[in-house]
Amino acid sequence: MPSDSKDKRIGVFICHCGKNIAGGVDIEALLRSTREIPGVKFIAENRYSCSEDGQIDIQNAIQDQELDRVIIAACAPSLHLMTFQRCGESAGIEPSFVDLIDIRKWTVHGNPEKVDPDEALERSKKLIKQAVKRMSLKRVIPQVVVKTETSVLVIGGGVAGLEAALDLADKGYEVNLVERLPTIGGKMALIYKVFPTNDCAPCILAPKTAYANIHPGINLLTYSEVTAVEGYIGNFSVKVTRKPRYINEDSCTGCGLCVEKCPQKVIDSVYSAGIGERKAIYIPYDQAIPKKAVIDDENCLYMKTGACRLCEDECPTDAIDFDQESRTIELKAGAIIVATGFDEYNPTEKTEYGYDRYNNVITQYQLARILDIDGPTKGKLLRPSDGKEPQNIAMIQCVGSRDENTNEYCSSICCMYALKHAQIIREMVLPDTEIYICYIDMRTAGKNFEAYYRRTRELGINFIRGRPGEIIEETDTKNLIMKVEDPDLGRLLNLEVEMVVLSCATLPSEGTEQLSGILGTALDENGFYQEVHPKLRPVETNVRGIYICGAAQGPKDIPDSIVQAKAAASCVDGELRKGEIKLPEFMVKTTGPDKDR
Amino acid sequence: MEEVYVEDFMSPGCVGCPAVKAMLEELSDELECELIIEEVDITVDATRAAQYGIMSVPAVAINGILKFVGLPDRKELKDAIIEELEG
């Protein structure tokens, strides 16, 4: 209340952060100006406020000086506010009366907001003055304790979502796993082998998908999308729209007779990357979970013309149901994990590489589907233009990545999957085919990745440190001609190859923007989900109770996706395991089940 | 002069946020108090918003108490500030 604001005993602690703050602002001048602010009863400086010694100093001052409000001028609240709130609470101060303000952003080298010391001093003075005023007038934020749901929603059935779902289900939570496509497994199920072990991807993924399918704690909702989310941590209400498969999932045995009989073939852009075909009624692939058919209503002859229904005649369990409609179900969730993965960049706009104009230019994802022995070509590597085995192949790195005209970030996994495909071709498919990898830098920072790179070189793969400016197709042969300057050799190379493979950027998956709008979660400048802090809180979002993992947070490989999935599951468990949670009263009243009372 | 501290939670893409800002500036001239207005961009300081449990903007906290989420009526906003002054 204003009337008693003069009675507050406010302490201000200015952190040096080693030299990160002290090296960029005059601490003595800041201390002098802070002493003059009305209402400040105590002021101190710490070399590292967040250290054990720093926190003990703050706690001692709270008790010795009888402080009831504390302001720490140091780093970002997202980094250490909770640390200081705990520190204050254990010395008897209500958490909302502990404030952390960021003066480090103006002083630390490498921060885009860094300013000169004079400017940093003026800004810091102003921010401290503002915080003192805020804290002097601030009242405690009313909190209430609410019960939490025991169910969790996981969005995305790729390897990250599966790992998080299995971890939580094994801990006893009821998990609803929502997947947009007809099968769980995500991208990992379709990349044939994984680096750096060259394990068969489905072989190490299938146990997880199969376990998720039979786990009593997991409810699989495939071919479904989250369409609405309301509420708050502990008590989210979720609407999920289930698209019609036109198949009774309980009756379908996945025998495939309907697929054999279906006369309508279409290009399979999802599971065969546009290389192969499927039928209008299809089972995505042999190891699909659930192994149930689905009818593509845009291409089904009966849906389009009113004639056919051969699948219905053939089905031994009468599982075909053309009357099925989209339906929306409502779920409760104590927490939500977003694991929506990534999509491959479509390189058509990079016209210099001729993708979509030249048949023999493909992407790495398409190559993965071609190399897969269960893929559209059953593992045979043939040129799309004439079905010949290519005698030489060029891979071009960083297509749509590290590029100011498209995406400036590094997509992180492209170097490794190019190496993987080069190894597979050399060792298992076409040993005599010459392979060139045209790159800017090879980035192989993961565990055992450098050895994998070295091994690829030892296999005789040609590495050219440069990328072509343009690819030209030779009209008669459909070969691809390019000039590449290799600074290591100091000369311009003229390359003529029979196939080109583009290592394309990793993009946020389709629908990310829409889903983030539904969830109220922030996206970063590249369109991936924004974490609270990139180092210390990498799987938390701006909405408490909603977590992110895997490539939804940013480009990453499988091991890192698994680590994040486990971290997200651990965060959920940490919040929900007590069965109740303390929350701001206003949020509970305005967004929860009691909001209209 | 009595003081009231207003935290005006906003984001750059928010449609209703400029209207709240304009209302607060008008009330600052109109009311016989020192209205200290701090604009808090939740895309920059999400932690502050999380402390209050703010899940959408615009939102307004007065002297540390969250009073509005969504676009407030001008009279409601004025009354809430006066209530704090008289409190």
XYZ file of C-alpha atoms in Angstrom:
684
model
C 0.000 0.000 0.000
C 1.277 3.493 -0.689
C 0.722 4.551 2.885
C 3.290 2.111 4.253
C 5.772 2.166 1.379
C 8.108 4.324 3.448
C 8.351 1.565 6.050
C 9.867 -0.970 3.696
C 13.412 -2.033 4.365
C 14.934 -2.548 0.935
C 18.366 -4.034 0.367
C 20.187 -3.752 -2.968
C 23.017 -6.116 -3.881
C 25.175 -5.295 -6.855
C 26.953 -8.264 -8.382
C 30.338 -7.988 -10.100
C 29.817 -11.312 -11.869
C 33.598 -11.588 -11.797
C 34.525 -9.021 -14.434
C 31.429 -9.566 -16.547
C 29.665 -6.644 -14.871
C 32.549 -5.013 -13.011
C 34.595 -4.863 -16.217
C 31.915 -2.913 -18.069
C 30.436 -0.506 -15.523
C 31.818 1.654 -12.711
C 30.623 -0.302 -9.657
C 31.699 2.410 -7.207
C 29.650 5.011 -9.058
C 26.675 2.632 -9.116
C 26.962 2.049 -5.379
C 27.097 5.811 -4.737
C 24.008 6.523 -6.828
C 22.085 3.620 -5.290
C 22.779 4.947 -1.762
C 20.946 8.124 -2.703
C 17.729 6.357 -3.760
C 14.990 6.966 -1.160
C 13.924 3.776 0.557
C 17.193 1.875 0.191
C 18.232 0.800 3.700
C 21.171 -1.369 2.839
C 23.527 -1.769 -0.051
C 26.319 -4.227 -0.748
C 28.388 -5.605 -3.564
C 29.274 -9.236 -4.239
C 31.883 -10.713 -6.500
C 29.464 -13.506 -7.407
C 26.017 -13.039 -5.817
C 24.823 -16.438 -7.012
C 27.708 -18.328 -5.383
C 27.294 -19.975 -2.001
C 29.263 -17.159 -0.335
C 27.232 -14.544 -2.188
C 23.960 -16.067 -1.077
C 25.137 -16.363 2.530
C 26.072 -12.659 2.453
C 22.563 -11.815 1.212
C 20.922 -13.992 3.874
C 23.069 -12.499 6.643
C 22.206 -8.995 5.500
C 18.488 -9.845 5.430
C 18.674 -10.945 9.036
C 21.156 -8.399 10.407
C 19.549 -5.438 8.663
C 15.972 -6.742 9.024
C 15.399 -6.353 5.299
C 11.983 -7.203 3.881
C 12.648 -6.487 0.222
C 15.729 -7.525 -1.756
C 16.919 -6.463 -5.192
C 19.882 -8.146 -6.816
C 21.343 -6.209 -9.733
C 23.062 -8.939 -11.702
C 21.921 -11.132 -14.597
C 18.703 -12.211 -16.360
C 15.759 -13.259 -14.173
C 15.324 -16.332 -16.367
C 18.793 -17.427 -15.266
C 18.824 -16.970 -11.490
C 15.606 -15.419 -10.131
C 14.529 -18.759 -8.659
C 17.972 -19.134 -7.044
C 17.655 -15.787 -5.295
C 14.013 -16.327 -4.372
C 14.996 -19.573 -2.629
C 17.892 -17.761 -0.986
C 15.569 -15.007 0.284
C 12.840 -17.398 1.337
C 15.208 -19.370 3.543
C 16.097 -16.075 5.272
C 12.423 -15.283 5.769
C 11.494 -13.144 2.768
C 8.406 -13.838 0.660
C 9.593 -14.901 -2.856
C 7.720 -12.147 -4.671
C 9.681 -9.589 -2.611
C 12.961 -10.769 -4.120
C 13.748 -9.207 -7.469
C 16.583 -9.841 -9.899
C 17.320 -7.203 -12.501
C 19.624 -7.658 -15.461
C 22.425 -5.106 -15.688
C 24.873 -7.650 -17.113
C 23.398 -7.553 -20.611
C 24.932 -4.082 -21.060
C 28.418 -5.075 -19.906
C 29.218 -8.611 -20.954
C 31.321 -9.113 -24.070
C 29.519 -10.920 -26.840
C 26.036 -9.763 -25.813
C 24.386 -7.862 -28.675
C 22.986 -5.392 -26.103
C 26.437 -4.425 -24.763
C 27.001 -0.671 -24.525
C 29.925 1.527 -23.451
C 30.622 1.869 -19.681
C 29.072 5.335 -19.351
C 25.861 4.223 -21.014
C 25.849 1.009 -18.958
C 26.148 3.091 -15.774
C 23.256 5.358 -16.706
C 21.029 2.439 -17.694
C 21.927 0.483 -14.551
C 21.181 3.474 -12.315
C 17.781 3.887 -13.946
C 16.921 0.191 -13.690
C 17.880 -0.025 -10.005
C 15.869 3.124 -9.223
C 12.862 1.663 -11.031
C 13.180 -1.658 -9.185
C 13.409 0.092 -5.811
C 10.235 2.001 -6.576
C 8.467 -1.157 -7.766
C 9.477 -3.161 -4.720
C 8.589 -0.390 -2.305
C 5.004 -0.372 -3.573
C 4.651 -4.055 -4.328
C 2.386 -6.310 -2.306
C 2.642 -10.048 -2.040
C 1.246 -11.959 -5.019
C -1.611 -14.042 -3.582
C -1.066 -17.767 -4.059
C -3.404 -20.729 -3.796
C -2.741 -24.467 -3.687
C -4.539 -26.529 -6.334
C -4.643 -30.242 -7.042
C -2.910 -31.442 -10.200
C -4.006 -33.939 -12.834
C -2.074 -37.189 -13.096
C -2.273 -37.298 -16.889
C 0.231 -35.759 -19.299
C -0.152 -34.767 -22.933
C 2.773 -35.445 -25.275
C 2.480 -33.845 -28.713
C 4.524 -35.633 -31.363
C 5.237 -39.328 -31.700
C 8.814 -39.184 -32.971
C 11.752 -40.451 -30.974
C 11.708 -37.495 -28.541
C 7.975 -37.691 -27.857
C 8.150 -41.460 -27.479
C 11.009 -41.293 -25.023
C 9.240 -38.673 -22.904
C 5.958 -40.623 -23.029
C 7.614 -43.893 -22.027
C 9.563 -42.275 -19.194
C 6.415 -40.725 -17.765
C 4.252 -43.800 -18.257
C 6.879 -45.903 -16.486
C 6.717 -43.447 -13.574
C 2.971 -44.032 -13.344
C 1.518 -41.093 -15.258
C -1.297 -41.563 -17.756
C 0.050 -40.303 -21.068
C -1.960 -39.218 -24.083
C 0.419 -39.265 -27.034
C -0.925 -37.242 -29.964
C 0.607 -37.759 -33.414
C -0.494 -35.859 -36.520
C 0.401 -38.663 -38.940
C -1.176 -42.154 -39.072
C 1.827 -43.797 -37.367
C 4.216 -42.976 -34.548
C 7.962 -43.170 -35.142
C 8.548 -39.779 -36.748
C 11.545 -39.053 -38.957
C 13.768 -41.580 -37.226
C 11.728 -44.452 -38.626
C 12.490 -43.250 -42.149
C 16.217 -42.514 -42.176
C 17.421 -46.110 -42.616
C 20.556 -45.902 -40.449
C 21.789 -43.648 -37.695
C 25.190 -42.073 -37.128
C 27.745 -42.638 -35.677
C 26.990 -46.325 -35.087
C 25.311 -47.093 -38.427
C 22.646 -49.001 -36.510
C 19.500 -49.748 -38.441
C 17.164 -46.938 -37.365
C 13.954 -48.990 -37.236
C 15.789 -51.727 -35.302
C 16.570 -49.415 -32.399
C 13.332 -47.461 -32.661
C 10.868 -50.337 -33.069
C 11.190 -51.583 -29.492
C 10.145 -48.133 -28.303
C 7.196 -47.817 -30.697
C 6.059 -51.353 -29.889
C 6.348 -50.749 -26.143
C 4.415 -47.484 -26.456
C 1.700 -49.368 -28.312
C 1.199 -51.925 -25.544
C 2.044 -49.795 -22.507
C -1.023 -49.587 -20.249
C -0.102 -46.024 -19.308
C -0.010 -44.697 -22.881
C -3.014 -43.840 -24.985
C -1.939 -43.443 -28.619
C -3.923 -40.862 -30.571
C -2.520 -41.068 -34.084
C -3.838 -39.117 -37.070
C -4.904 -36.480 -34.567
C -4.119 -32.857 -33.824
C -4.329 -30.625 -30.776
C -6.820 -27.884 -31.594
C -7.348 -26.074 -28.293
C -5.618 -25.774 -24.906
C -6.904 -23.903 -21.873
C -5.931 -23.777 -18.219
C -2.646 -23.769 -16.381
C -0.029 -26.140 -15.034
C -1.676 -29.003 -13.209
C -5.021 -28.419 -14.887
C -4.870 -28.043 -18.651
C -7.979 -28.817 -20.731
C -7.109 -30.015 -24.204
C -9.161 -30.585 -27.330
C -7.823 -33.124 -29.805
C -9.328 -33.529 -33.249
C -9.157 -37.074 -34.566
C -9.128 -37.180 -38.338
C -11.121 -39.991 -39.940
C -9.090 -42.970 -41.118
C -12.304 -44.424 -42.581
C -11.152 -47.595 -40.886
C -12.417 -49.107 -37.696
C -9.129 -49.326 -35.807
C -10.417 -52.011 -33.465
C -11.333 -54.310 -36.351
C -8.409 -53.641 -38.723
C -5.722 -56.319 -38.447
C -3.249 -54.598 -40.763
C -3.332 -57.546 -43.167
C -2.958 -55.259 -46.189
C -5.488 -57.025 -48.450
C -7.330 -53.738 -48.941
C -4.094 -52.085 -50.042
C -3.366 -54.819 -52.592
C -6.837 -54.468 -54.082
C -6.942 -50.667 -54.238
C -6.581 -49.539 -57.879
C -5.593 -45.955 -57.128
C -1.862 -45.152 -56.974
C -0.555 -41.810 -55.756
C 2.883 -40.306 -55.169
C 3.862 -40.808 -51.538
C 5.311 -37.489 -50.443
C 5.545 -38.366 -46.740
C 6.888 -41.884 -46.346
C 8.699 -42.129 -49.682
C 9.730 -38.464 -49.922
C 8.062 -38.193 -53.318
C 10.249 -40.976 -54.761
C 7.736 -43.812 -54.595
C 4.041 -44.467 -54.758
C 1.420 -45.739 -52.395
C -2.237 -46.614 -52.764
C -5.180 -44.394 -51.817
C -5.741 -46.823 -48.947
C -2.414 -47.516 -47.303
C -0.423 -48.676 -44.321
C 2.486 -46.216 -44.015
C 5.166 -48.926 -43.768
C 5.602 -52.467 -42.476
C 6.616 -51.492 -38.955
C 3.976 -48.753 -38.597
C 2.440 -48.433 -35.149
C -0.469 -48.824 -35.035
C -0.402 -51.105 -38.054
C -3.759 -49.977 -39.337
C -4.824 -48.870 -42.786
C -5.869 -45.317 -43.571
C -7.808 -43.966 -46.537
C -6.496 -40.828 -48.205
C -9.852 -39.143 -48.873
C -8.392 -36.730 -51.431
C -7.378 -39.583 -53.730
C -9.810 -42.420 -52.949
C -11.829 -43.214 -56.101
C -15.007 -43.858 -54.127
C -14.655 -40.558 -52.279
C -13.997 -38.710 -55.531
C -16.375 -40.426 -57.942
C -18.762 -42.535 -55.874
C -17.547 -45.736 -57.509
C -15.119 -48.497 -56.375
C -15.313 -49.690 -52.720
C -13.055 -52.636 -53.642
C -11.284 -52.328 -50.306
C -14.592 -52.832 -48.547
C -15.251 -56.008 -50.528
C -11.811 -57.348 -49.736
C -11.586 -56.564 -45.997
C -11.996 -59.828 -44.024
C -13.015 -57.991 -40.822
C -15.388 -55.389 -42.287
C -13.163 -52.620 -40.929
C -13.793 -50.123 -43.748
C -16.107 -47.313 -42.656
C -16.698 -44.636 -45.278
C -19.113 -42.838 -42.939
C -16.458 -42.073 -40.372
C -16.140 -38.371 -39.588
C -13.661 -36.134 -37.868
C -14.387 -35.898 -34.147
C -13.050 -33.860 -31.272
C -12.292 -35.324 -27.879
C -11.480 -33.506 -24.660
C -8.629 -34.465 -22.366
C -7.197 -33.281 -19.073
C -3.464 -32.831 -18.635
C -1.332 -31.766 -15.725
C 1.491 -30.886 -18.094
C 2.268 -30.844 -21.805
C 5.403 -31.870 -23.664
C 5.867 -30.594 -27.208
C 8.007 -32.859 -29.389
C 6.890 -31.895 -32.857
C 10.245 -32.390 -34.549
C 11.368 -30.842 -37.819
C 10.836 -30.762 -41.549
C 13.455 -30.762 -44.280
C 13.920 -27.449 -46.099
C 12.478 -27.475 -49.623
C 15.390 -26.275 -51.774
C 13.292 -25.226 -54.778
C 13.917 -21.549 -54.023
C 17.666 -22.141 -54.299
C 17.268 -22.052 -58.068
C 21.033 -22.259 -58.625
C 20.916 -25.949 -57.631
C 18.099 -26.888 -59.983
C 16.032 -28.944 -57.554
C 12.627 -29.598 -59.132
C 14.101 -28.720 -62.553
C 16.755 -31.419 -62.823
C 15.585 -34.971 -62.081
C 18.967 -36.044 -60.789
C 19.111 -33.448 -58.023
C 17.588 -34.859 -54.835
C 17.727 -34.139 -51.101
C 19.399 -36.142 -48.356
C 16.026 -37.223 -46.979
C 15.120 -38.575 -50.402
C 18.481 -40.349 -50.541
C 17.778 -41.893 -47.117
C 14.489 -43.284 -48.426
C 16.226 -44.595 -51.566
C 18.989 -46.314 -49.561
C 16.475 -47.905 -47.177
C 16.029 -51.571 -48.062
C 12.374 -51.171 -47.086
C 12.057 -47.901 -48.996
C 10.546 -47.128 -52.398
C 13.489 -48.564 -54.412
C 14.242 -51.378 -51.910
C 17.691 -49.951 -51.354
C 18.748 -49.697 -55.005
C 20.472 -46.402 -55.776
C 19.419 -45.464 -59.304
C 19.352 -42.133 -61.134
C 15.807 -40.773 -61.281
C 16.265 -39.650 -64.923
C 17.161 -43.027 -66.477
C 17.324 -45.678 -63.722
C 21.102 -46.126 -64.118
C 23.471 -46.624 -61.236
C 25.324 -43.313 -60.815
C 29.087 -43.502 -61.318
C 29.659 -40.340 -59.347
C 27.677 -38.291 -56.871
C 28.187 -34.829 -55.391
C 26.719 -33.852 -52.041
C 26.318 -30.139 -51.342
C 26.270 -29.031 -47.729
C 24.512 -26.140 -45.992
C 21.656 -25.786 -48.493
C 19.321 -23.361 -46.757
C 21.549 -23.275 -43.656
C 24.229 -20.752 -42.663
C 22.859 -18.669 -45.481
C 21.754 -15.069 -44.998
C 19.203 -15.406 -47.789
C 17.357 -18.337 -46.188
C 18.284 -19.528 -42.691
C 21.343 -18.192 -40.907
C 21.588 -20.955 -38.314
C 23.582 -24.176 -38.637
C 21.240 -27.153 -38.964
C 23.659 -29.233 -36.916
C 22.933 -32.689 -38.329
C 23.622 -32.296 -42.082
C 27.381 -32.916 -41.961
C 26.854 -36.161 -40.116
C 24.060 -37.515 -42.299
C 26.051 -36.686 -45.435
C 28.950 -38.712 -43.984
C 26.556 -41.511 -43.101
C 25.121 -41.711 -46.597
C 28.598 -41.548 -48.140
C 29.655 -44.498 -45.963
C 26.545 -46.522 -46.807
C 26.966 -45.971 -50.552
C 30.676 -46.794 -50.457
C 30.416 -49.855 -48.234
C 27.017 -51.333 -48.948
C 25.484 -50.077 -52.175
C 27.846 -48.880 -54.929
C 31.470 -49.326 -53.791
C 32.960 -47.995 -57.026
C 30.905 -44.819 -57.201
C 32.959 -41.672 -56.719
C 31.543 -39.395 -54.016
C 32.324 -35.721 -53.535
C 31.207 -33.749 -50.484
C 31.270 -29.996 -51.116
C 31.268 -28.199 -47.777
C 31.988 -24.966 -45.911
C 33.162 -26.575 -42.653
C 32.662 -30.112 -41.420
C 30.989 -29.895 -38.019
C 31.326 -33.201 -36.187
C 31.144 -32.212 -32.547
C 29.276 -35.154 -30.980
C 30.706 -38.130 -29.169
C 32.579 -40.398 -31.614
C 31.600 -38.124 -34.507
C 35.142 -37.038 -35.347
C 36.230 -40.679 -35.634
C 33.250 -41.228 -37.931
C 34.405 -38.307 -40.103
C 37.967 -39.649 -40.196
C 36.702 -43.064 -41.177
C 34.674 -41.556 -44.016
C 37.827 -39.879 -45.328
C 39.698 -43.177 -45.064
C 37.045 -44.761 -47.263
C 38.235 -42.515 -50.077
C 35.362 -40.038 -50.112
C 36.466 -36.758 -51.740
C 36.032 -33.661 -49.594
C 36.021 -30.330 -51.406
C 36.120 -27.261 -49.229
C 33.852 -25.133 -51.349
C 30.403 -25.187 -52.837
C 29.306 -24.664 -56.417
C 27.682 -21.373 -57.301
C 25.477 -23.047 -59.856
C 24.597 -26.440 -61.322
C 23.925 -26.873 -65.027
C 22.252 -29.951 -66.493
C 23.826 -31.435 -69.603
C 20.868 -31.827 -71.971
C 21.670 -35.219 -73.498
C 23.159 -37.143 -70.590
C 21.256 -35.348 -67.791
C 24.590 -35.178 -66.018
C 25.165 -32.239 -63.731
C 28.027 -29.842 -64.279
C 29.431 -27.482 -61.704
C 32.474 -25.401 -60.884
C 33.819 -25.500 -57.349
C 36.755 -23.532 -56.041
C 38.743 -25.533 -53.517
C 41.011 -23.225 -51.477
C 42.856 -26.237 -50.046
C 43.976 -27.188 -53.545
C 44.133 -23.590 -54.721
C 42.292 -24.229 -57.965
C 38.914 -24.273 -59.626
C 37.491 -27.761 -60.117
C 35.181 -28.624 -62.969
C 32.927 -31.428 -61.803
C 30.561 -33.483 -63.925
C 28.483 -35.888 -61.848
C 25.503 -38.113 -62.458
C 23.636 -37.200 -59.285
C 23.589 -34.344 -56.814
C 22.320 -34.648 -53.253
C 21.471 -31.479 -51.352
C 22.021 -31.460 -47.573
C 19.089 -29.262 -46.686
C 18.356 -27.218 -43.602
C 16.288 -28.419 -40.688
C 13.139 -26.328 -40.306
C 10.480 -26.145 -37.588
C 7.844 -28.728 -38.473
C 4.758 -27.705 -40.382
C 2.112 -26.326 -38.040
C 4.584 -25.118 -35.393
C 3.357 -21.528 -35.563
C -0.276 -22.593 -35.270
C 0.399 -24.933 -32.349
C 2.467 -22.329 -30.518
C -0.508 -19.972 -30.846
C -2.768 -22.599 -29.284
C -0.300 -23.247 -26.465
C 0.681 -19.624 -25.877
C 4.348 -20.554 -26.127
C 6.943 -18.295 -27.686
C 8.992 -19.102 -30.778
C 12.554 -17.987 -31.383
C 13.785 -15.904 -34.318
C 14.079 -19.061 -36.459
C 10.601 -20.347 -35.684
C 11.602 -23.091 -33.234
C 10.119 -23.209 -29.730
C 11.831 -20.741 -27.419
C 13.312 -22.155 -24.241
C 13.388 -20.066 -21.044
C 17.172 -20.126 -20.949
C 19.381 -21.827 -23.555
C 21.826 -23.234 -21.014
C 20.088 -23.668 -17.680
C 16.433 -24.148 -18.648
C 16.547 -25.602 -22.160
C 13.300 -27.603 -22.050
C 11.059 -25.101 -20.233
C 8.888 -22.602 -22.083
C 7.395 -19.269 -21.118
C 4.255 -21.189 -20.046
C 4.841 -23.095 -16.826
C 3.800 -26.702 -17.330
C 4.579 -26.779 -21.062
C 7.935 -28.270 -21.994
C 9.785 -28.832 -25.243
C 12.212 -31.460 -26.435
C 13.955 -32.681 -29.556
C 14.118 -30.776 -32.828
C 11.033 -28.733 -31.905
C 13.434 -26.672 -29.745
C 16.118 -26.439 -32.443
C 18.042 -28.666 -34.858
C 19.591 -31.628 -33.098
C 20.471 -35.271 -33.484
C 18.903 -38.325 -31.861
C 21.123 -38.545 -28.749
C 20.444 -34.912 -27.865
C 16.727 -35.385 -28.548
C 16.654 -38.331 -26.151
C 18.475 -36.307 -23.487
C 15.975 -33.458 -23.812
C 13.011 -35.857 -23.763
C 14.218 -37.321 -20.501
C 14.816 -33.827 -19.131
C 11.287 -32.732 -20.087
C 9.795 -35.866 -18.497
C 11.817 -35.165 -15.366
C 10.527 -31.559 -15.243
C 6.933 -32.812 -15.541
C 7.490 -35.333 -12.769
C 9.062 -32.662 -10.576
C 5.998 -30.439 -10.921
C 3.257 -33.063 -10.694
C 4.518 -35.721 -8.310
C 3.233 -33.995 -5.152
C -0.312 -33.971 -6.521
C -0.730 -30.287 -5.722
C 0.923 -27.053 -6.660
C 1.044 -23.463 -5.425
C 0.039 -20.948 -8.086
C -0.883 -17.266 -8.391
C -4.501 -16.959 -7.332
C -5.411 -14.677 -10.208
C -4.297 -17.250 -12.788
C -6.342 -19.993 -11.147
C -9.433 -17.805 -10.992
C -9.196 -16.490 -14.529
C -7.979 -19.498 -16.492
C -8.936 -22.562 -14.509
C -12.021 -24.653 -13.907
C -13.186 -22.192 -11.178
C -12.953 -19.129 -13.385
C -16.697 -18.487 -13.599
C -17.547 -19.070 -9.979
C 1.831 12.932 -3.749
C 0.682 9.329 -3.428
C 2.337 6.846 -5.746
C 1.010 3.856 -7.659
C 3.234 1.449 -9.572
C 1.698 -0.031 -12.702
C 3.266 -2.917 -14.616
C 1.861 -2.866 -18.137
C 2.525 -6.330 -19.613
C 2.650 -6.304 -23.405
C 4.228 -7.960 -26.422
C 5.228 -6.491 -29.784
C 2.537 -8.330 -31.755
C -0.290 -7.676 -29.276
C -3.309 -5.928 -30.766
C -4.861 -4.637 -27.539
C -1.638 -3.536 -25.818
C -1.295 -0.058 -27.396
C -4.812 0.773 -26.161
C -3.860 -0.088 -22.571
C -0.711 1.998 -22.862
C -2.708 4.970 -24.145
C -5.285 4.614 -21.337
C -2.557 4.542 -18.701
C -0.888 7.629 -20.133
C -4.231 9.482 -20.085
C -4.936 8.382 -16.512
C -1.478 9.497 -15.496
C -2.427 13.055 -16.466
C -5.935 12.795 -15.094
C -5.396 11.315 -11.636
C -3.931 13.270 -8.772
C -1.229 10.795 -7.988
C 2.150 9.805 -9.309
C 1.417 6.956 -11.652
C 4.657 5.101 -12.313
C 4.174 3.014 -15.436
C 6.597 0.254 -16.396
C 6.067 -1.407 -19.726
C 7.078 -5.084 -19.457
C 7.596 -6.879 -22.759
C 6.816 -10.523 -21.945
C 8.915 -11.709 -24.881
C 11.927 -10.118 -23.138
C 10.991 -10.743 -19.485
C 8.870 -13.884 -19.486
C 9.957 -14.665 -15.934
C 8.191 -11.587 -14.531
C 4.987 -12.568 -16.330
C 5.307 -16.137 -15.040
C 5.549 -14.916 -11.439
C 2.113 -13.404 -11.793
C 0.813 -16.357 -13.803
C 0.171 -14.188 -16.845
C -0.564 -16.355 -19.877
C -1.736 -13.671 -22.294
C -1.405 -9.929 -22.848
C -2.403 -7.193 -22.361
C -2.253 -7.578 -18.608
C -1.948 -5.002 -15.854
C -0.571 -5.347 -12.328
C -0.972 -2.497 -9.845
C 1.374 -2.348 -6.863
C 2.237 -5.984 -7.418
C -1.320 -7.243 -7.697
C -2.439 -8.547 -11.065
C -5.696 -6.756 -11.810
C -6.460 -7.357 -15.481
C -5.741 -9.923 -18.149
C -7.192 -8.858 -21.474
C -8.213 -5.385 -22.512
C -9.698 -3.568 -19.487
C -12.501 -1.064 -19.657
C -11.125 2.465 -19.072
C -13.400 2.992 -16.054
C -12.409 -0.365 -14.547
C -8.754 0.528 -14.937
C -9.246 3.955 -13.363
C -11.268 2.485 -10.473
C -8.591 -0.123 -9.819
C -5.923 2.570 -9.539
C -8.109 4.690 -7.246
C -8.812 1.629 -5.112
C -5.061 1.227 -4.621
C -4.684 4.892 -3.696
C -7.457 4.667 -1.164
C -6.447 1.241 0.057
